[in-house]
Tab-separated table of C-alpha atoms and ligand atoms in Angstrom:
chain	number	residue	atom	x	y	z
A	292	MET	CA	0.000	0.000	0.000
A	293	THR	CA	1.380	3.445	-0.923
A	294	ASP	CA	1.645	6.294	1.622
A	295	VAL	CA	-1.282	8.046	-0.078
A	296	GLN	CA	-3.462	4.905	0.125
A	297	GLU	CA	-2.442	4.409	3.771
A	298	LYS	CA	-3.419	8.001	4.619
A	299	ARG	CA	-6.785	7.675	2.795
A	300	ARG	CA	-7.587	4.487	4.679
A	301	ASP	CA	-7.316	6.409	7.963
A	302	GLU	CA	-9.528	9.276	6.806
A	303	PRO	CA	-13.151	9.218	8.022
A	304	VAL	CA	-15.678	7.807	5.547
A	305	ARG	CA	-17.878	10.611	4.174
A	306	VAL	CA	-21.490	9.614	4.812
A	307	GLY	CA	-24.769	11.109	3.577
A	308	VAL	CA	-28.249	10.313	4.885
A	309	LEU	CA	-31.446	10.369	2.782
A	310	GLY	CA	-34.651	10.621	4.803
A	311	ALA	CA	-32.629	12.550	7.388
A	312	ARG	CA	-35.671	14.075	9.104
A	313	GLY	CA	-37.543	10.767	9.395
A	314	ARG	CA	-37.714	8.478	12.465
A	315	MET	CA	-34.808	6.329	11.287
A	316	GLY	CA	-32.923	9.128	9.523
A	317	ILE	CA	-32.653	11.211	12.708
A	318	GLU	CA	-31.258	8.202	14.580
A	319	VAL	CA	-28.800	7.372	11.768
A	320	CYS	CA	-27.518	10.988	11.604
A	321	ARG	CA	-26.938	10.876	15.384
A	322	ALA	CA	-25.101	7.530	15.197
A	323	VAL	CA	-22.912	8.568	12.239
A	324	ASP	CA	-22.109	11.888	13.896
A	325	ALA	CA	-21.011	10.094	17.068
A	326	ALA	CA	-18.714	7.649	15.210
A	327	GLY	CA	-15.100	8.850	15.074
A	328	ASP	CA	-14.348	7.017	11.823
A	329	LEU	CA	-17.374	8.472	9.961
A	330	ASP	CA	-18.011	12.030	8.788
A	331	LEU	CA	-21.639	13.134	8.310
A	332	VAL	CA	-21.449	15.294	5.160
A	333	ALA	CA	-25.080	15.414	3.962
A	334	MET	CA	-28.517	15.298	5.589
A	335	ILE	CA	-31.164	15.203	2.849
A	336	ASP	CA	-34.926	14.965	3.163
A	337	GLN	CA	-37.927	15.455	0.889
A	338	GLY	CA	-37.649	18.702	-1.096
A	339	ASP	CA	-33.869	19.002	-0.624
A	340	ASP	CA	-31.539	18.833	-3.621
A	341	LEU	CA	-30.034	15.338	-3.905
A	342	SER	CA	-26.828	16.878	-5.256
A	343	GLY	CA	-26.052	17.800	-1.641
A	344	ALA	CA	-25.045	14.141	-1.264
A	345	ALA	CA	-22.605	14.215	-4.199
A	346	GLY	CA	-19.566	14.482	-1.909
A	347	ALA	CA	-20.457	11.356	0.096
A	348	GLN	CA	-18.670	8.032	-0.296
A	349	VAL	CA	-21.536	6.112	1.296
A	350	VAL	CA	-25.189	7.177	1.466
A	351	VAL	CA	-27.727	5.654	3.852
A	352	ASP	CA	-31.333	5.602	2.598
A	353	PHE	CA	-34.286	5.395	4.984
A	354	THR	CA	-36.961	7.057	2.852
A	355	THR	CA	-40.062	5.471	1.301
A	356	PRO	CA	-40.618	2.642	-1.179
A	357	ASP	CA	-41.852	5.075	-3.853
A	358	VAL	CA	-38.640	7.158	-3.993
A	359	VAL	CA	-35.888	4.706	-3.037
A	360	MET	CA	-35.314	3.335	-6.574
A	361	GLU	CA	-34.871	6.833	-7.991
A	362	ASN	CA	-32.378	7.601	-5.194
A	363	LEU	CA	-30.428	4.403	-5.817
A	364	ARG	CA	-30.169	5.048	-9.541
A	365	TRP	CA	-28.819	8.539	-8.836
A	366	LEU	CA	-26.230	7.241	-6.347
A	367	ILE	CA	-25.022	4.319	-8.480
A	368	ASP	CA	-24.660	6.576	-11.545
A	369	ARG	CA	-22.334	8.785	-9.491
A	370	GLY	CA	-20.253	5.922	-8.106
A	371	ILE	CA	-21.581	6.354	-4.550
A	372	SER	CA	-22.102	3.216	-2.455
A	373	ALA	CA	-25.396	2.820	-0.602
A	374	VAL	CA	-26.807	1.247	2.538
A	375	VAL	CA	-30.570	0.887	2.200
A	376	GLY	CA	-33.061	0.181	4.979
A	377	THR	CA	-36.119	1.347	3.077
A	378	THR	CA	-38.586	-1.468	2.469
A	379	GLY	CA	-40.467	-2.552	-0.656
A	380	PHE	CA	-37.758	-4.553	-2.458
A	381	THR	CA	-39.277	-7.218	-4.710
A	382	GLU	CA	-37.097	-9.638	-6.730
A	383	GLN	CA	-37.845	-7.450	-9.744
A	384	ARG	CA	-36.491	-4.352	-7.984
A	385	LEU	CA	-33.378	-6.214	-6.831
A	386	ASP	CA	-32.733	-7.320	-10.432
A	387	GLN	CA	-33.065	-3.737	-11.591
A	388	VAL	CA	-30.428	-2.640	-9.048
A	389	ARG	CA	-28.131	-5.489	-10.179
A	390	GLY	CA	-28.529	-4.207	-13.745
A	391	TRP	CA	-27.494	-0.661	-12.767
A	392	LEU	CA	-24.536	-2.010	-10.785
A	393	ALA	CA	-23.286	-3.984	-13.785
A	394	GLY	CA	-22.240	-0.644	-15.299
A	395	ARG	CA	-20.473	0.494	-12.081
A	396	PRO	CA	-18.566	-2.554	-10.789
A	397	GLU	CA	-16.757	-0.558	-8.084
A	398	VAL	CA	-20.002	0.426	-6.302
A	399	GLY	CA	-21.437	-1.519	-3.364
A	400	VAL	CA	-25.128	-1.531	-2.423
A	401	LEU	CA	-26.392	-3.260	0.702
A	402	ILE	CA	-30.151	-3.602	1.114
A	403	ALA	CA	-31.445	-5.068	4.377
A	404	PRO	CA	-35.062	-5.394	5.512
A	405	ASN	CA	-33.912	-5.234	9.121
A	406	PHE	CA	-30.617	-3.987	10.631
A	407	GLY	CA	-31.345	-5.321	14.123
A	408	ILE	CA	-28.836	-8.069	14.915
A	409	GLY	CA	-31.512	-9.958	16.875
A	410	ALA	CA	-33.926	-9.673	13.965
A	411	VAL	CA	-31.338	-11.077	11.550
A	412	LEU	CA	-30.828	-14.023	13.912
A	413	MET	CA	-34.614	-14.469	14.276
A	414	MET	CA	-34.865	-14.832	10.479
A	415	GLN	CA	-31.964	-17.289	10.382
A	416	PHE	CA	-33.475	-19.370	13.200
A	417	ALA	CA	-36.873	-19.366	11.467
A	418	ALA	CA	-35.343	-20.574	8.198
A	419	ARG	CA	-33.557	-23.331	10.115
A	420	ALA	CA	-36.699	-24.454	11.976
A	421	ALA	CA	-38.995	-24.347	8.946
A	422	ARG	CA	-38.455	-27.857	7.631
A	423	HIS	CA	-39.325	-29.479	10.970
A	424	PHE	CA	-42.904	-28.129	11.285
A	425	GLU	CA	-46.125	-28.804	9.435
A	426	SER	CA	-47.553	-25.316	10.055
A	427	VAL	CA	-46.120	-21.814	10.084
A	428	GLU	CA	-47.595	-18.319	10.383
A	429	ILE	CA	-45.927	-14.929	10.904
A	430	ILE	CA	-47.296	-12.164	13.117
A	431	GLU	CA	-45.569	-8.795	12.780
A	432	GLN	CA	-46.400	-5.822	15.035
A	433	HIS	CA	-45.396	-2.212	14.388
A	434	HIS	CA	-46.098	1.418	15.308
A	435	PRO	CA	-49.205	2.810	13.572
A	436	ARG	CA	-47.283	5.414	11.502
A	437	LYS	CA	-45.686	2.680	9.412
A	438	LEU	CA	-46.697	3.119	5.748
A	439	ASP	CA	-46.285	-0.454	4.453
A	440	ALA	CA	-47.875	-3.762	5.449
A	441	PRO	CA	-46.796	-6.422	5.870
A	442	SER	CA	-43.340	-5.298	6.981
A	443	GLY	CA	-40.225	-5.878	4.897
A	444	THR	CA	-38.932	-8.161	7.641
A	445	ALA	CA	-42.073	-10.308	7.594
A	446	THR	CA	-42.030	-10.521	3.802
A	447	HIS	CA	-38.358	-11.537	3.816
A	448	THR	CA	-38.943	-14.090	6.580
A	449	ALA	CA	-41.902	-15.585	4.700
A	450	ARG	CA	-39.766	-16.001	1.579
A	451	LEU	CA	-36.936	-17.670	3.544
A	452	VAL	CA	-39.364	-20.014	5.324
A	453	ALA	CA	-41.190	-20.839	2.077
A	454	GLN	CA	-37.890	-21.685	0.372
A	455	ALA	CA	-36.797	-23.924	3.269
A	456	ARG	CA	-40.179	-25.717	3.213
A	457	ALA	CA	-39.966	-26.214	-0.549
A	458	ASP	CA	-36.383	-27.557	-0.251
A	459	ALA	CA	-37.661	-30.051	2.353
A	460	GLY	CA	-40.566	-31.114	0.128
A	461	LEU	CA	-43.248	-29.714	2.477
A	462	GLY	CA	-46.602	-28.662	1.034
A	463	PRO	CA	-48.815	-25.808	2.271
A	464	SER	CA	-49.590	-25.460	5.985
A	465	PRO	CA	-52.872	-27.286	6.679
A	466	ASP	CA	-55.893	-24.963	6.731
A	467	ALA	CA	-59.533	-26.022	6.428
A	468	THR	CA	-60.934	-22.468	6.260
A	469	ALA	CA	-63.922	-22.597	3.912
A	470	SER	CA	-65.195	-19.042	4.348
A	471	GLU	CA	-63.610	-15.976	5.852
A	472	VAL	CA	-64.099	-12.289	6.372
A	473	PRO	CA	-61.554	-10.855	3.857
A	474	GLY	CA	-58.180	-10.477	5.549
A	475	ALA	CA	-58.991	-12.702	8.514
A	476	ARG	CA	-56.323	-15.212	7.504
A	477	GLY	CA	-53.748	-12.538	6.740
A	478	ALA	CA	-51.700	-12.001	3.586
A	479	ASP	CA	-50.330	-14.921	1.584
A	480	ILE	CA	-46.596	-14.456	0.910
A	481	ASP	CA	-45.225	-17.405	-1.046
A	482	GLY	CA	-47.809	-19.636	0.689
A	483	VAL	CA	-47.016	-18.371	4.220
A	484	ARG	CA	-49.750	-16.467	6.108
A	485	VAL	CA	-48.565	-13.092	7.450
A	486	HIS	CA	-50.592	-10.998	9.928
A	487	ALA	CA	-49.805	-7.296	10.435
A	488	VAL	CA	-50.728	-5.578	13.720
A	489	ARG	CA	-50.455	-1.790	14.182
A	490	ALA	CA	-50.668	-0.238	17.664
A	491	THR	CA	-49.455	2.849	19.474
A	492	GLY	CA	-46.580	2.026	21.795
A	493	LEU	CA	-45.057	-0.592	19.514
A	494	VAL	CA	-41.802	-0.095	17.582
A	495	ALA	CA	-40.989	-3.268	15.568
A	496	HIS	CA	-41.789	-6.828	16.674
A	497	GLN	CA	-42.248	-10.198	15.018
A	498	GLU	CA	-43.231	-13.736	15.937
A	499	VAL	CA	-42.781	-16.759	13.723
A	500	LEU	CA	-45.152	-19.443	14.994
A	501	PHE	CA	-44.431	-23.050	14.033
A	502	GLY	CA	-46.669	-26.007	14.827
A	503	THR	CA	-46.573	-29.756	14.480
A	504	ALA	CA	-48.185	-32.711	16.301
A	505	GLY	CA	-48.361	-31.870	20.007
A	506	GLU	CA	-45.997	-28.887	20.051
A	507	THR	CA	-45.426	-25.334	18.859
A	508	LEU	CA	-42.299	-23.245	18.606
A	509	THR	CA	-42.439	-19.439	18.701
A	510	ILE	CA	-39.416	-17.426	17.598
A	511	ARG	CA	-39.863	-13.809	18.634
A	512	HIS	CA	-37.868	-10.632	18.237
A	513	ASP	CA	-38.605	-7.168	19.693
A	514	SER	CA	-37.070	-3.805	18.824
A	515	TYR	CA	-38.147	-1.491	21.657
A	516	ASP	CA	-36.067	1.440	20.393
A	517	ARG	CA	-34.650	2.464	16.999
A	518	ALA	CA	-31.216	2.443	18.637
A	519	SER	CA	-31.454	-1.336	18.062
A	520	PHE	CA	-30.874	-0.815	14.319
A	521	MET	CA	-27.779	1.382	14.638
A	522	PRO	CA	-24.984	-1.208	15.180
A	523	GLY	CA	-26.154	-2.975	12.006
A	524	VAL	CA	-26.389	0.261	10.008
A	525	LEU	CA	-22.901	1.382	11.078
A	526	LEU	CA	-21.453	-2.047	10.311
A	527	ALA	CA	-22.957	-1.862	6.819
A	528	VAL	CA	-21.662	1.693	6.265
A	529	ARG	CA	-18.140	0.592	7.192
A	530	GLU	CA	-18.249	-2.571	5.053
A	531	VAL	CA	-20.260	-1.714	1.953
A	532	ARG	CA	-17.387	-0.286	-0.135
A	533	ARG	CA	-15.440	-3.509	0.428
A	534	ARG	CA	-18.350	-5.458	-1.134
A	535	PRO	CA	-18.930	-4.291	-4.701
A	536	GLY	CA	-22.233	-5.355	-6.252
A	537	LEU	CA	-25.482	-6.059	-4.450
A	538	THR	CA	-25.645	-7.566	-0.961
A	539	VAL	CA	-29.108	-8.448	0.353
A	540	GLY	CA	-29.430	-8.702	4.125
A	541	LEU	CA	-26.888	-8.153	6.865
A	542	ASP	CA	-26.125	-11.882	7.237
A	543	PRO	CA	-22.873	-11.988	5.198
A	544	LEU	CA	-21.392	-9.209	7.378
A	545	LEU	CA	-22.016	-10.868	10.733
B	667	NAD	N1	-34.163	-1.978	7.555
B	667	NAD	C1	-34.456	-1.622	8.812
B	667	NAD	O1	-33.830	-2.063	9.786
B	667	NAD	C2	-35.563	-0.629	9.034
B	667	NAD	C3	-35.828	-0.125	10.308
B	667	NAD	C4	-36.809	0.831	10.446
B	667	NAD	C5	-37.489	1.289	9.332
B	667	NAD	N2	-37.217	0.764	8.108
B	667	NAD	C6	-37.840	1.256	6.886
B	667	NAD	O2	-37.242	2.516	6.575
B	667	NAD	C7	-38.181	3.353	5.923
B	667	NAD	C8	-38.291	4.654	6.694
B	667	NAD	O3	-38.847	4.422	7.965
B	667	NAD	P1	-39.121	5.626	8.987
B	667	NAD	O4	-39.869	5.059	10.118
B	667	NAD	O5	-37.854	6.366	9.237
B	667	NAD	O6	-40.108	6.531	8.101
B	667	NAD	P2	-40.367	8.097	8.184
B	667	NAD	O7	-41.628	8.345	7.429
B	667	NAD	O8	-40.242	8.581	9.584
B	667	NAD	O9	-39.124	8.722	7.357
B	667	NAD	C9	-39.001	8.746	5.964
B	667	NAD	C10	-38.356	10.073	5.607
B	667	NAD	O10	-38.030	10.076	4.216
B	667	NAD	C11	-38.273	11.382	3.739
B	667	NAD	N3	-38.336	11.384	2.289
B	667	NAD	C12	-39.396	11.090	1.479
B	667	NAD	N4	-39.043	11.237	0.184
B	667	NAD	C13	-37.733	11.596	0.179
B	667	NAD	C14	-36.799	11.872	-0.854
B	667	NAD	N5	-37.149	11.801	-2.158
B	667	NAD	N6	-35.526	12.186	-0.516
B	667	NAD	C15	-35.165	12.268	0.778
B	667	NAD	N7	-36.011	12.027	1.806
B	667	NAD	C16	-37.275	11.690	1.508
B	667	NAD	C17	-39.582	11.776	4.445
B	667	NAD	O11	-39.807	13.172	4.377
B	667	NAD	C18	-39.308	11.265	5.840
B	667	NAD	O12	-38.647	12.266	6.619
B	667	NAD	C19	-39.467	2.533	5.828
B	667	NAD	O13	-39.511	1.872	4.580
B	667	NAD	C20	-39.321	1.526	6.958
B	667	NAD	O14	-40.057	0.369	6.763
B	667	NAD	C21	-36.285	-0.193	7.947
B	668	LIG	O1	-40.563	0.931	11.598
B	668	LIG	C1	-40.522	0.386	10.484
B	668	LIG	O2	-41.135	0.816	9.487
B	668	LIG	C2	-39.705	-0.830	10.321
B	668	LIG	N1	-39.591	-1.326	9.136
B	668	LIG	C3	-38.830	-2.458	8.775
B	668	LIG	C4	-39.722	-3.513	8.157
B	668	LIG	O3	-40.678	-3.147	7.446
B	668	LIG	O4	-39.447	-4.688	8.338
B	668	LIG	C5	-37.963	-3.002	9.887
B	668	LIG	C6	-38.550	-2.835	11.236
B	668	LIG	C7	-38.996	-1.400	11.482
């Protein structure tokens, strides 16, 4: 490594935040500001000029599903790496991001439905348990100002569980329901029922309920405070430039 490279490695990473005035954005700005190895250079929210983030090396996006793709395109085109917590990523959207990244092979993008370390483990444990149980349902609970339902975490968990069940040759969870009030059995995500609860006082919580003859297993995670997401966000900010291309989920960094 040359002297210049050595010096650059010790310089703080320049970080921008999109959605800076939102619930998560405020917390991320605080965490980045408090980290000695990171330099908060841009705080952008709705109505601000995105070009304010042009000097960042890594941009964190906690905005909304309807603007996040536009933001990502802008960042990738400028060679800026991104850490994305915003929800709403379908396989189609992920493929679109991969396509943009193909033209900028030096750029890293990490998209995670949940940056809580406990939540990542909850999803891993659920995927591991899935093949051993006949039935599975997911119950997610969030604060009532959340715009999307079901949550990104629940959707991701359902996909992981569905894949594990398919790999094990399991069919659908048994269910004799012949008539229902619409919505009573929740949403169907890849064949897994997902129920979304919204209540004041909650932050972000999820149970994965498994059942088989004579026993159930409940895997539960609770975020009581948005501080719970910050170690994962900071880890991703520090790592993302070392991982060119698209990384989905925090798992490979743990
Ligand atoms: N991955 C995780 O760990 C995690 C954790 C919490 C929340 N989330 C997700 O993050 C997103 C944000 O959650 P929140 O609770 O902070 O929401 P929020 O509504 O409090 O904040 C969103 C912010 O984005 C701003 N915004 C909208 N359009 C913008 C644009 N074009 N450019 C810049 N800013 C813009 C809004 O004005 C708002 O301040 C949601 O999708 C949520 O599900 C993910
Ligand atoms: O508060 C939110 O909104 C959250 N969104 C993410 C999701 O949809 O899974 C993660 C948990 C908090």
